[in-house]
Amino acid sequence: MLDFIDSYLTGDAWEELCKSCFRMKYHEEHFTDIPAVHGGDGGIEGFTRTGRVYQCYCPEREYSDDELYNHLRDKMTKDINKLVSLQYAKRLKDLGVLNIKEWHFVIPKYKDSRIVAHAETKRKEVLAMKKNNPKDYDYIDDGFAILIKTAEDFKVEITRIIRTTITDVKLNFAIYHVNKPDWSKCDSEKAANIKRKVKAVMGEVDESDEDFNDLVSMYIEAYIKGLEILRVLREGYPEVFEDIHMLEQSYKKQVKMTTRLNLDSSMNSNVFNDILNDFQKTLEQQFKYLNAASIMELKLDLISGWLADCSMQFKGR
């Protein structure tokens, strides 16, 4: 999920995003947010009537594996100590948090299993305290569990929140890293289509021309990258993929008509540039939740697909 987030999330942005996710995911369990402005939040960010409470945390910057674990461990320890503090217990009971079954630790990501083991240690400690003092800890369920949740666990909710633009967070496809292009995904026929159409747009150009070859390489790489990004979106973010797929399918028909109705090959370059500009405006109008870099990436990737396939046709000169 974080591969497509526009920028590094601050602690406040992560907290707001988590709150929106919990409200969306657990609205049928009557999720209740706990603002900290009056009387304190009782050591949790919110709770449901079914016994879930959560605390979120976002590291201030990118840490090494050991540093990240240390920060996550310290934060979890601190917040679990609040949970079992008798002072916080009174606050929780006053708020109606009466039977805590799950304590969710919501973080962007973790890198190794040490924090999972630490969570299990803390769970056992909490249950041991309850066993020794059942009356003091009657707000904690006998099956109490500590669950670590990451951005991936809220992929559906985060995508919906971003699509409905109720957050300033935007998706960024441009930062998605594609490993070395798998050239086998662009077979010789598609590569030949791209060469032929680029040549038709550029006009009288030799195939040894440096600019011609740079453009061909750029469109082939964009075509391969586009396939990979669309695959990831289709499998992990179907609503975003559906948005893009519907626009792409309808616009592709328009491109097919526009290029085939152009009988003057000397106008190929103008027609191509008009398509580029108009498609960018359409993307900007319909995808408010994509940042500018994503719009450019999407435009290049999809147009590369039209060059590789048969939808975009230019008559040669």
PDB file of C-alpha atoms in Angstrom:
ATOM      1  CA  MET A   1       0.000   0.000   0.000  1.00  0.00           C
ATOM      2  CA  LEU A   2       2.712   2.450   0.994  1.00  0.00           C
ATOM      3  CA  ASP A   3       4.335   1.938  -2.422  1.00  0.00           C
ATOM      4  CA  PHE A   4       1.585   4.121  -3.867  1.00  0.00           C
ATOM      5  CA  ILE A   5       1.324   6.798  -1.165  1.00  0.00           C
ATOM      6  CA  ASP A   6       2.335  10.226  -2.442  1.00  0.00           C
ATOM      7  CA  SER A   7       4.581  11.326   0.401  1.00  0.00           C
ATOM      8  CA  TYR A   8       5.984  10.216   3.733  1.00  0.00           C
ATOM      9  CA  LEU A   9       3.155  10.305   6.254  1.00  0.00           C
ATOM     10  CA  THR A  10       3.573  12.445   9.329  1.00  0.00           C
ATOM     11  CA  GLY A  11       2.350  11.213  12.687  1.00  0.00           C
ATOM     12  CA  ASP A  12      -0.720  13.467  12.478  1.00  0.00           C
ATOM     13  CA  ALA A  13      -1.543  12.362   8.912  1.00  0.00           C
ATOM     14  CA  TRP A  14      -1.197   8.695   9.893  1.00  0.00           C
ATOM     15  CA  GLU A  15      -3.415   9.227  12.945  1.00  0.00           C
ATOM     16  CA  GLU A  16      -6.135  10.858  10.823  1.00  0.00           C
ATOM     17  CA  LEU A  17      -5.880   8.116   8.209  1.00  0.00           C
ATOM     18  CA  CYS A  18      -6.143   5.386  10.869  1.00  0.00           C
ATOM     19  CA  LYS A  19      -9.184   7.051  12.410  1.00  0.00           C
ATOM     20  CA  SER A  20     -10.926   7.183   9.029  1.00  0.00           C
ATOM     21  CA  CYS A  21     -10.022   3.544   8.386  1.00  0.00           C
ATOM     22  CA  PHE A  22     -11.412   2.367  11.711  1.00  0.00           C
ATOM     23  CA  ARG A  23     -14.567   4.422  11.254  1.00  0.00           C
ATOM     24  CA  MET A  24     -15.119   2.855   7.829  1.00  0.00           C
ATOM     25  CA  LYS A  25     -14.102  -0.714   8.722  1.00  0.00           C
ATOM     26  CA  TYR A  26     -15.884  -0.949  12.067  1.00  0.00           C
ATOM     27  CA  HIS A  27     -18.856   1.371  11.693  1.00  0.00           C
ATOM     28  CA  GLU A  28     -21.250  -1.549  12.219  1.00  0.00           C
ATOM     29  CA  GLU A  29     -19.510  -2.200  15.554  1.00  0.00           C
ATOM     30  CA  HIS A  30     -20.200   1.413  16.530  1.00  0.00           C
ATOM     31  CA  PHE A  31     -16.632   2.666  16.379  1.00  0.00           C
ATOM     32  CA  THR A  32     -16.063   5.600  18.721  1.00  0.00           C
ATOM     33  CA  ASP A  33     -13.180   8.041  18.343  1.00  0.00           C
ATOM     34  CA  ILE A  34     -11.614   9.385  21.548  1.00  0.00           C
ATOM     35  CA  PRO A  35     -10.241  12.926  21.109  1.00  0.00           C
ATOM     36  CA  ALA A  36      -7.503  13.741  23.592  1.00  0.00           C
ATOM     37  CA  VAL A  37      -8.476  17.388  24.053  1.00  0.00           C
ATOM     38  CA  HIS A  38     -10.658  16.991  27.162  1.00  0.00           C
ATOM     39  CA  GLY A  39      -9.757  14.575  29.905  1.00  0.00           C
ATOM     40  CA  GLY A  40      -7.317  12.617  27.765  1.00  0.00           C
ATOM     41  CA  ASP A  41      -7.867   9.707  25.443  1.00  0.00           C
ATOM     42  CA  GLY A  42      -7.306   7.005  28.071  1.00  0.00           C
ATOM     43  CA  GLY A  43      -4.274   5.709  26.214  1.00  0.00           C
ATOM     44  CA  ILE A  44      -6.222   4.590  23.144  1.00  0.00           C
ATOM     45  CA  GLU A  45      -7.320   6.370  19.976  1.00  0.00           C
ATOM     46  CA  GLY A  46     -10.757   4.749  19.721  1.00  0.00           C
ATOM     47  CA  PHE A  47     -12.831   1.664  20.470  1.00  0.00           C
ATOM     48  CA  THR A  48     -15.755  -0.413  19.280  1.00  0.00           C
ATOM     49  CA  ARG A  49     -18.643  -1.873  21.259  1.00  0.00           C
ATOM     50  CA  THR A  50     -17.358  -5.345  20.430  1.00  0.00           C
ATOM     51  CA  GLY A  51     -14.150  -5.003  22.437  1.00  0.00           C
ATOM     52  CA  ARG A  52     -11.611  -3.661  19.959  1.00  0.00           C
ATOM     53  CA  VAL A  53      -9.413  -0.725  20.899  1.00  0.00           C
ATOM     54  CA  TYR A  54      -6.532   0.709  18.923  1.00  0.00           C
ATOM     55  CA  GLN A  55      -3.435   2.798  19.279  1.00  0.00           C
ATOM     56  CA  CYS A  56      -1.549   4.042  16.203  1.00  0.00           C
ATOM     57  CA  TYR A  57       2.066   5.037  15.683  1.00  0.00           C
ATOM     58  CA  CYS A  58       4.046   6.369  12.736  1.00  0.00           C
ATOM     59  CA  PRO A  59       7.863   6.541  12.927  1.00  0.00           C
ATOM     60  CA  GLU A  60       9.234  10.024  12.414  1.00  0.00           C
ATOM     61  CA  ARG A  61      11.499   8.921   9.564  1.00  0.00           C
ATOM     62  CA  GLU A  62      12.900   5.885   7.808  1.00  0.00           C
ATOM     63  CA  TYR A  63      14.806   3.803  10.356  1.00  0.00           C
ATOM     64  CA  SER A  64      17.147   0.844  10.089  1.00  0.00           C
ATOM     65  CA  ASP A  65      15.652  -2.530  11.032  1.00  0.00           C
ATOM     66  CA  ASP A  66      17.015  -2.353  14.588  1.00  0.00           C
ATOM     67  CA  GLU A  67      16.021   1.282  15.074  1.00  0.00           C
ATOM     68  CA  LEU A  68      12.499   0.632  13.820  1.00  0.00           C
ATOM     69  CA  TYR A  69      12.074  -2.358  16.109  1.00  0.00           C
ATOM     70  CA  ASN A  70      13.330  -0.358  19.102  1.00  0.00           C
ATOM     71  CA  HIS A  71      10.874   2.476  18.416  1.00  0.00           C
ATOM     72  CA  LEU A  72       7.946   0.093  17.888  1.00  0.00           C
ATOM     73  CA  ARG A  73       8.815  -1.918  21.004  1.00  0.00           C
ATOM     74  CA  ASP A  74       9.131   1.191  23.184  1.00  0.00           C
ATOM     75  CA  LYS A  75       5.858   2.631  21.906  1.00  0.00           C
ATOM     76  CA  MET A  76       3.984  -0.629  22.451  1.00  0.00           C
ATOM     77  CA  THR A  77       5.438  -1.039  25.945  1.00  0.00           C
ATOM     78  CA  LYS A  78       4.518   2.532  26.871  1.00  0.00           C
ATOM     79  CA  ASP A  79       0.928   2.192  25.643  1.00  0.00           C
ATOM     80  CA  ILE A  80       0.338  -1.240  27.189  1.00  0.00           C
ATOM     81  CA  ASN A  81       1.589   0.211  30.481  1.00  0.00           C
ATOM     82  CA  LYS A  82      -1.110   2.873  30.128  1.00  0.00           C
ATOM     83  CA  LEU A  83      -3.704   0.208  29.397  1.00  0.00           C
ATOM     84  CA  VAL A  84      -3.016  -1.586  32.679  1.00  0.00           C
ATOM     85  CA  SER A  85      -2.533   1.596  34.704  1.00  0.00           C
ATOM     86  CA  LEU A  86      -5.327   1.952  37.260  1.00  0.00           C
ATOM     87  CA  GLN A  87      -5.491   5.672  36.500  1.00  0.00           C
ATOM     88  CA  TYR A  88      -6.136   4.973  32.811  1.00  0.00           C
ATOM     89  CA  ALA A  89      -8.438   2.084  33.720  1.00  0.00           C
ATOM     90  CA  LYS A  90     -10.824   4.494  35.429  1.00  0.00           C
ATOM     91  CA  ARG A  91     -10.755   6.783  32.395  1.00  0.00           C
ATOM     92  CA  LEU A  92     -11.509   3.856  30.063  1.00  0.00           C
ATOM     93  CA  LYS A  93     -14.422   2.671  32.200  1.00  0.00           C
ATOM     94  CA  ASP A  94     -15.797   6.239  32.351  1.00  0.00           C
ATOM     95  CA  LEU A  95     -15.710   6.256  28.538  1.00  0.00           C
ATOM     96  CA  GLY A  96     -17.624   2.975  28.339  1.00  0.00           C
ATOM     97  CA  VAL A  97     -14.676   0.790  27.341  1.00  0.00           C
ATOM     98  CA  LEU A  98     -15.729  -2.206  29.421  1.00  0.00           C
ATOM     99  CA  ASN A  99     -14.473  -5.452  27.891  1.00  0.00           C
ATOM    100  CA  ILE A 100     -11.286  -5.153  25.844  1.00  0.00           C
ATOM    101  CA  LYS A 101     -10.745  -8.226  23.697  1.00  0.00           C
ATOM    102  CA  GLU A 102      -8.304  -6.877  21.102  1.00  0.00           C
ATOM    103  CA  TRP A 103      -5.702  -4.118  21.393  1.00  0.00           C
ATOM    104  CA  HIS A 104      -4.665  -3.109  17.872  1.00  0.00           C
ATOM    105  CA  PHE A 105      -1.237  -1.566  17.335  1.00  0.00           C
ATOM    106  CA  VAL A 106      -1.605   0.222  13.973  1.00  0.00           C
ATOM    107  CA  ILE A 107       1.649   1.079  12.239  1.00  0.00           C
ATOM    108  CA  PRO A 108       2.639   1.695   8.595  1.00  0.00           C
ATOM    109  CA  LYS A 109       4.822  -1.427   8.493  1.00  0.00           C
ATOM    110  CA  TYR A 110       7.284  -3.581  10.406  1.00  0.00           C
ATOM    111  CA  LYS A 111      10.365  -5.298   9.086  1.00  0.00           C
ATOM    112  CA  ASP A 112      10.908  -8.414  11.209  1.00  0.00           C
ATOM    113  CA  SER A 113       9.194 -10.704  13.709  1.00  0.00           C
ATOM    114  CA  ARG A 114      10.682  -9.241  16.882  1.00  0.00           C
ATOM    115  CA  ILE A 115       7.741  -6.873  17.400  1.00  0.00           C
ATOM    116  CA  VAL A 116       5.348  -9.817  16.988  1.00  0.00           C
ATOM    117  CA  ALA A 117       7.202 -11.696  19.726  1.00  0.00           C
ATOM    118  CA  HIS A 118       7.173  -8.594  21.928  1.00  0.00           C
ATOM    119  CA  ALA A 119       3.403  -8.323  21.472  1.00  0.00           C
ATOM    120  CA  GLU A 120       2.985 -11.896  22.669  1.00  0.00           C
ATOM    121  CA  THR A 121       5.147 -11.167  25.724  1.00  0.00           C
ATOM    122  CA  LYS A 122       3.043  -8.131  26.595  1.00  0.00           C
ATOM    123  CA  ARG A 123      -0.198 -10.095  26.069  1.00  0.00           C
ATOM    124  CA  LYS A 124       0.918 -12.686  28.589  1.00  0.00           C
ATOM    125  CA  GLU A 125       1.915  -9.949  31.053  1.00  0.00           C
ATOM    126  CA  VAL A 126      -1.506  -8.301  30.804  1.00  0.00           C
ATOM    127  CA  LEU A 127      -3.337 -11.602  31.347  1.00  0.00           C
ATOM    128  CA  ALA A 128      -1.063 -12.429  34.295  1.00  0.00           C
ATOM    129  CA  MET A 129      -1.953  -9.080  35.900  1.00  0.00           C
ATOM    130  CA  LYS A 130      -5.636  -9.758  35.333  1.00  0.00           C
ATOM    131  CA  LYS A 131      -5.306 -13.223  36.847  1.00  0.00           C
ATOM    132  CA  ASN A 132      -3.689 -11.779  39.986  1.00  0.00           C
ATOM    133  CA  ASN A 133      -6.114  -8.849  40.264  1.00  0.00           C
ATOM    134  CA  PRO A 134      -9.325  -9.784  38.452  1.00  0.00           C
ATOM    135  CA  LYS A 135     -11.365  -6.994  40.005  1.00  0.00           C
ATOM    136  CA  ASP A 136      -8.954  -4.221  39.017  1.00  0.00           C
ATOM    137  CA  TYR A 137      -8.725  -5.534  35.459  1.00  0.00           C
ATOM    138  CA  ASP A 138     -12.331  -6.507  34.879  1.00  0.00           C
ATOM    139  CA  TYR A 139     -12.342  -4.301  31.755  1.00  0.00           C
ATOM    140  CA  ILE A 140      -9.913  -6.717  30.062  1.00  0.00           C
ATOM    141  CA  ASP A 141     -11.332  -9.879  28.512  1.00  0.00           C
ATOM    142  CA  ASP A 142      -9.927 -13.305  29.428  1.00  0.00           C
ATOM    143  CA  GLY A 143      -9.108 -13.841  25.748  1.00  0.00           C
ATOM    144  CA  PHE A 144      -7.268 -10.524  25.435  1.00  0.00           C
ATOM    145  CA  ALA A 145      -5.007 -10.300  22.368  1.00  0.00           C
ATOM    146  CA  ILE A 146      -2.541  -7.779  20.981  1.00  0.00           C
ATOM    147  CA  LEU A 147      -2.777  -7.513  17.199  1.00  0.00           C
ATOM    148  CA  ILE A 148      -0.318  -5.685  14.981  1.00  0.00           C
ATOM    149  CA  LYS A 149      -1.992  -4.031  12.007  1.00  0.00           C
ATOM    150  CA  THR A 150      -0.202  -2.363   9.104  1.00  0.00           C
ATOM    151  CA  ALA A 151      -1.250  -0.261   6.120  1.00  0.00           C
ATOM    152  CA  GLU A 152      -1.696  -3.471   4.120  1.00  0.00           C
ATOM    153  CA  ASP A 153      -4.476  -4.541   6.502  1.00  0.00           C
ATOM    154  CA  PHE A 154      -6.417  -1.406   5.587  1.00  0.00           C
ATOM    155  CA  LYS A 155      -5.726  -1.432   1.862  1.00  0.00           C
ATOM    156  CA  VAL A 156      -9.406  -1.392   0.918  1.00  0.00           C
ATOM    157  CA  GLU A 157     -10.270   1.387   3.359  1.00  0.00           C
ATOM    158  CA  ILE A 158      -7.232   3.539   2.492  1.00  0.00           C
ATOM    159  CA  THR A 159      -7.974   3.221  -1.221  1.00  0.00           C
ATOM    160  CA  ARG A 160     -11.606   4.259  -0.714  1.00  0.00           C
ATOM    161  CA  ILE A 161     -10.620   7.166   1.512  1.00  0.00           C
ATOM    162  CA  ILE A 162      -8.136   8.424  -1.069  1.00  0.00           C
ATOM    163  CA  ARG A 163     -10.563   7.903  -3.996  1.00  0.00           C
ATOM    164  CA  THR A 164     -13.234   9.939  -2.253  1.00  0.00           C
ATOM    165  CA  THR A 165     -10.617  12.667  -1.568  1.00  0.00           C
ATOM    166  CA  ILE A 166     -11.616  13.039   2.085  1.00  0.00           C
ATOM    167  CA  THR A 167      -7.905  13.125   2.851  1.00  0.00           C
ATOM    168  CA  ASP A 168      -5.012  15.137   1.460  1.00  0.00           C
ATOM    169  CA  VAL A 169      -3.128  11.895   0.819  1.00  0.00           C
ATOM    170  CA  LYS A 170      -2.827  11.077  -2.895  1.00  0.00           C
ATOM    171  CA  LEU A 171      -1.752   8.025  -4.822  1.00  0.00           C
ATOM    172  CA  ASN A 172       1.530   8.163  -6.684  1.00  0.00           C
ATOM    173  CA  PHE A 173       2.198   5.529  -9.331  1.00  0.00           C
ATOM    174  CA  ALA A 174       5.413   7.260 -10.373  1.00  0.00           C
ATOM    175  CA  ILE A 175       7.240   6.146  -7.220  1.00  0.00           C
ATOM    176  CA  TYR A 176       6.292   2.498  -7.731  1.00  0.00           C
ATOM    177  CA  HIS A 177       9.553   0.762  -8.392  1.00  0.00           C
ATOM    178  CA  VAL A 178       9.604  -1.744 -11.206  1.00  0.00           C
ATOM    179  CA  ASN A 179      12.651  -3.933 -11.313  1.00  0.00           C
ATOM    180  CA  LYS A 180      14.644  -4.331 -14.488  1.00  0.00           C
ATOM    181  CA  PRO A 181      12.103  -4.383 -17.370  1.00  0.00           C
ATOM    182  CA  ASP A 182      11.128  -7.848 -18.465  1.00  0.00           C
ATOM    183  CA  TRP A 183      11.562  -7.353 -22.195  1.00  0.00           C
ATOM    184  CA  SER A 184       9.833 -10.669 -22.923  1.00  0.00           C
ATOM    185  CA  LYS A 185       6.566  -8.894 -22.040  1.00  0.00           C
ATOM    186  CA  CYS A 186       6.923  -6.762 -25.156  1.00  0.00           C
ATOM    187  CA  ASP A 187       7.117  -9.257 -28.017  1.00  0.00           C
ATOM    188  CA  SER A 188       8.614  -8.426 -31.396  1.00  0.00           C
ATOM    189  CA  GLU A 189       5.230  -7.610 -32.932  1.00  0.00           C
ATOM    190  CA  LYS A 190       4.412  -5.021 -30.264  1.00  0.00           C
ATOM    191  CA  ALA A 191       7.921  -3.547 -30.411  1.00  0.00           C
ATOM    192  CA  ALA A 192       7.571  -3.304 -34.200  1.00  0.00           C
ATOM    193  CA  ASN A 193       4.195  -1.555 -33.779  1.00  0.00           C
ATOM    194  CA  ILE A 194       5.761   1.032 -31.486  1.00  0.00           C
ATOM    195  CA  LYS A 195       8.638   1.629 -33.919  1.00  0.00           C
ATOM    196  CA  ARG A 196       6.302   1.964 -36.890  1.00  0.00           C
ATOM    197  CA  LYS A 197       3.960   4.410 -35.163  1.00  0.00           C
ATOM    198  CA  VAL A 198       6.722   6.551 -33.654  1.00  0.00           C
ATOM    199  CA  LYS A 199       8.287   6.756 -37.091  1.00  0.00           C
ATOM    200  CA  ALA A 200       4.940   7.743 -38.624  1.00  0.00           C
ATOM    201  CA  VAL A 201       4.592  10.531 -36.048  1.00  0.00           C
ATOM    202  CA  MET A 202       8.178  11.789 -36.451  1.00  0.00           C
ATOM    203  CA  GLY A 203       8.034  11.740 -40.244  1.00  0.00           C
ATOM    204  CA  GLU A 204      11.145  11.372 -42.354  1.00  0.00           C
ATOM    205  CA  VAL A 205      13.520   9.862 -39.808  1.00  0.00           C
ATOM    206  CA  ASP A 206      16.154   7.193 -40.168  1.00  0.00           C
ATOM    207  CA  GLU A 207      15.931   4.228 -37.802  1.00  0.00           C
ATOM    208  CA  SER A 208      19.494   4.943 -36.702  1.00  0.00           C
ATOM    209  CA  ASP A 209      18.424   8.391 -35.468  1.00  0.00           C
ATOM    210  CA  GLU A 210      19.295   8.772 -31.785  1.00  0.00           C
ATOM    211  CA  ASP A 211      16.082  10.616 -30.859  1.00  0.00           C
ATOM    212  CA  PHE A 212      13.979   8.038 -32.664  1.00  0.00           C
ATOM    213  CA  ASN A 213      15.621   5.171 -30.795  1.00  0.00           C
ATOM    214  CA  ASP A 214      15.373   6.985 -27.453  1.00  0.00           C
ATOM    215  CA  LEU A 215      11.641   7.510 -27.963  1.00  0.00           C
ATOM    216  CA  VAL A 216      11.095   3.902 -29.012  1.00  0.00           C
ATOM    217  CA  SER A 217      13.002   2.640 -25.940  1.00  0.00           C
ATOM    218  CA  MET A 218      11.041   5.007 -23.668  1.00  0.00           C
ATOM    219  CA  TYR A 219       7.676   3.824 -24.989  1.00  0.00           C
ATOM    220  CA  ILE A 220       8.649   0.134 -24.802  1.00  0.00           C
ATOM    221  CA  GLU A 221       9.802   0.538 -21.180  1.00  0.00           C
ATOM    222  CA  ALA A 222       6.633   2.497 -20.344  1.00  0.00           C
ATOM    223  CA  TYR A 223       4.535  -0.236 -21.950  1.00  0.00           C
ATOM    224  CA  ILE A 224       6.205  -2.909 -19.784  1.00  0.00           C
ATOM    225  CA  LYS A 225       5.971  -0.778 -16.632  1.00  0.00           C
ATOM    226  CA  GLY A 226       2.324  -0.033 -17.397  1.00  0.00           C
ATOM    227  CA  LEU A 227       1.542  -3.747 -17.597  1.00  0.00           C
ATOM    228  CA  GLU A 228       3.140  -4.310 -14.193  1.00  0.00           C
ATOM    229  CA  ILE A 229       1.395  -1.352 -12.497  1.00  0.00           C
ATOM    230  CA  LEU A 230      -1.988  -2.383 -13.901  1.00  0.00           C
ATOM    231  CA  ARG A 231      -1.390  -5.951 -12.705  1.00  0.00           C
ATOM    232  CA  VAL A 232      -0.647  -4.725  -9.171  1.00  0.00           C
ATOM    233  CA  LEU A 233      -3.704  -2.462  -9.203  1.00  0.00           C
ATOM    234  CA  ARG A 234      -5.972  -5.212 -10.579  1.00  0.00           C
ATOM    235  CA  GLU A 235      -4.885  -7.669  -7.865  1.00  0.00           C
ATOM    236  CA  GLY A 236      -4.596  -5.328  -4.895  1.00  0.00           C
ATOM    237  CA  TYR A 237      -6.626  -2.216  -5.635  1.00  0.00           C
ATOM    238  CA  PRO A 238      -9.555  -3.327  -7.838  1.00  0.00           C
ATOM    239  CA  GLU A 239     -11.550  -0.119  -7.409  1.00  0.00           C
ATOM    240  CA  VAL A 240      -8.665   2.027  -8.655  1.00  0.00           C
ATOM    241  CA  PHE A 241      -8.007  -0.430 -11.480  1.00  0.00           C
ATOM    242  CA  GLU A 242     -11.677  -0.310 -12.491  1.00  0.00           C
ATOM    243  CA  ASP A 243     -11.599   3.510 -12.590  1.00  0.00           C
ATOM    244  CA  ILE A 244      -8.584   3.440 -14.903  1.00  0.00           C
ATOM    245  CA  HIS A 245      -9.787   0.529 -17.005  1.00  0.00           C
ATOM    246  CA  MET A 246     -13.152   2.139 -17.748  1.00  0.00           C
ATOM    247  CA  LEU A 247     -11.577   5.413 -18.831  1.00  0.00           C
ATOM    248  CA  GLU A 248      -8.892   3.655 -20.859  1.00  0.00           C
ATOM    249  CA  GLN A 249     -11.419   1.512 -22.721  1.00  0.00           C
ATOM    250  CA  SER A 250     -13.674   4.418 -23.634  1.00  0.00           C
ATOM    251  CA  TYR A 251     -10.809   6.746 -24.569  1.00  0.00           C
ATOM    252  CA  LYS A 252      -9.168   4.036 -26.667  1.00  0.00           C
ATOM    253  CA  LYS A 253     -12.168   4.012 -29.016  1.00  0.00           C
ATOM    254  CA  GLN A 254     -11.877   7.768 -29.449  1.00  0.00           C
ATOM    255  CA  VAL A 255      -8.158   7.432 -30.212  1.00  0.00           C
ATOM    256  CA  LYS A 256      -8.876   4.719 -32.764  1.00  0.00           C
ATOM    257  CA  MET A 257     -11.388   6.927 -34.601  1.00  0.00           C
ATOM    258  CA  THR A 258      -9.279  10.094 -34.390  1.00  0.00           C
ATOM    259  CA  THR A 259      -6.127   8.504 -35.810  1.00  0.00           C
ATOM    260  CA  ARG A 260      -7.895   6.556 -38.558  1.00  0.00           C
ATOM    261  CA  LEU A 261      -9.904   9.576 -39.689  1.00  0.00           C
ATOM    262  CA  ASN A 262      -6.688  11.531 -40.196  1.00  0.00           C
ATOM    263  CA  LEU A 263      -5.919  11.036 -43.892  1.00  0.00           C
ATOM    264  CA  ASP A 264      -3.104  13.609 -43.983  1.00  0.00           C
ATOM    265  CA  SER A 265       0.037  11.881 -42.714  1.00  0.00           C
ATOM    266  CA  SER A 266       1.825  15.243 -42.460  1.00  0.00           C
ATOM    267  CA  MET A 267      -0.583  15.994 -39.563  1.00  0.00           C
ATOM    268  CA  ASN A 268       0.358  12.865 -37.588  1.00  0.00           C
ATOM    269  CA  SER A 269       2.510  14.776 -35.138  1.00  0.00           C
ATOM    270  CA  ASN A 270      -0.242  17.345 -34.464  1.00  0.00           C
ATOM    271  CA  VAL A 271      -2.858  14.617 -34.001  1.00  0.00           C
ATOM    272  CA  PHE A 272      -0.570  12.692 -31.638  1.00  0.00           C
ATOM    273  CA  ASN A 273       0.213  15.770 -29.539  1.00  0.00           C
ATOM    274  CA  ASP A 274      -3.483  16.720 -29.400  1.00  0.00           C
ATOM    275  CA  ILE A 275      -4.247  13.205 -28.076  1.00  0.00           C
ATOM    276  CA  LEU A 276      -1.483  13.510 -25.465  1.00  0.00           C
ATOM    277  CA  ASN A 277      -2.727  16.895 -24.236  1.00  0.00           C
ATOM    278  CA  ASP A 278      -6.402  15.976 -24.249  1.00  0.00           C
ATOM    279  CA  PHE A 279      -5.793  12.655 -22.489  1.00  0.00           C
ATOM    280  CA  GLN A 280      -3.772  14.409 -19.784  1.00  0.00           C
ATOM    281  CA  LYS A 281      -6.603  16.897 -19.185  1.00  0.00           C
ATOM    282  CA  THR A 282      -9.093  14.021 -18.986  1.00  0.00           C
ATOM    283  CA  LEU A 283      -6.928  12.195 -16.458  1.00  0.00           C
ATOM    284  CA  GLU A 284      -6.526  15.360 -14.372  1.00  0.00           C
ATOM    285  CA  GLN A 285     -10.296  15.922 -14.349  1.00  0.00           C
ATOM    286  CA  GLN A 286     -11.287  12.359 -13.483  1.00  0.00           C
ATOM    287  CA  PHE A 287      -8.501  11.342 -11.096  1.00  0.00           C
ATOM    288  CA  LYS A 288      -8.325  14.009  -8.419  1.00  0.00           C
ATOM    289  CA  TYR A 289      -6.757  11.463  -6.071  1.00  0.00           C
ATOM    290  CA  LEU A 290      -3.662  11.026  -8.240  1.00  0.00           C
ATOM    291  CA  ASN A 291      -0.767  13.429  -7.948  1.00  0.00           C
ATOM    292  CA  ALA A 292       0.754  15.180 -10.975  1.00  0.00           C
ATOM    293  CA  ALA A 293       3.547  12.623 -11.338  1.00  0.00           C
ATOM    294  CA  SER A 294       1.005   9.803 -11.425  1.00  0.00           C
ATOM    295  CA  ILE A 295      -0.991  11.545 -14.138  1.00  0.00           C
ATOM    296  CA  MET A 296       2.140  11.821 -16.277  1.00  0.00           C
ATOM    297  CA  GLU A 297       3.097   8.198 -15.565  1.00  0.00           C
ATOM    298  CA  LEU A 298      -0.379   6.912 -16.356  1.00  0.00           C
ATOM    299  CA  LYS A 299      -0.562   8.940 -19.562  1.00  0.00           C
ATOM    300  CA  LEU A 300       2.775   7.603 -20.781  1.00  0.00           C
ATOM    301  CA  ASP A 301       2.035   3.988 -19.804  1.00  0.00           C
ATOM    302  CA  LEU A 302      -1.423   3.856 -21.392  1.00  0.00           C
ATOM    303  CA  ILE A 303      -0.408   5.655 -24.576  1.00  0.00           C
ATOM    304  CA  SER A 304       2.508   3.237 -24.885  1.00  0.00           C
ATOM    305  CA  GLY A 305      -0.062   0.464 -24.770  1.00  0.00           C
ATOM    306  CA  TRP A 306      -2.009   2.062 -27.590  1.00  0.00           C
ATOM    307  CA  LEU A 307       1.177   2.344 -29.639  1.00  0.00           C
ATOM    308  CA  ALA A 308       2.009  -1.304 -28.999  1.00  0.00           C
ATOM    309  CA  ASP A 309      -1.496  -2.541 -29.764  1.00  0.00           C
ATOM    310  CA  CYS A 310      -3.693  -1.662 -32.714  1.00  0.00           C
ATOM    311  CA  SER A 311      -5.913   1.040 -31.273  1.00  0.00           C
ATOM    312  CA  MET A 312      -3.701   3.935 -32.354  1.00  0.00           C
ATOM    313  CA  GLN A 313      -2.992   3.902 -36.091  1.00  0.00           C
ATOM    314  CA  PHE A 314      -1.048   6.456 -38.115  1.00  0.00           C
ATOM    315  CA  LYS A 315      -0.627   6.342 -41.838  1.00  0.00           C
ATOM    316  CA  GLY A 316       3.016   6.277 -42.876  1.00  0.00           C
ATOM    317  CA  ARG A 317       4.480   9.093 -44.967  1.00  0.00           C
TER     318      ARG A 317
END
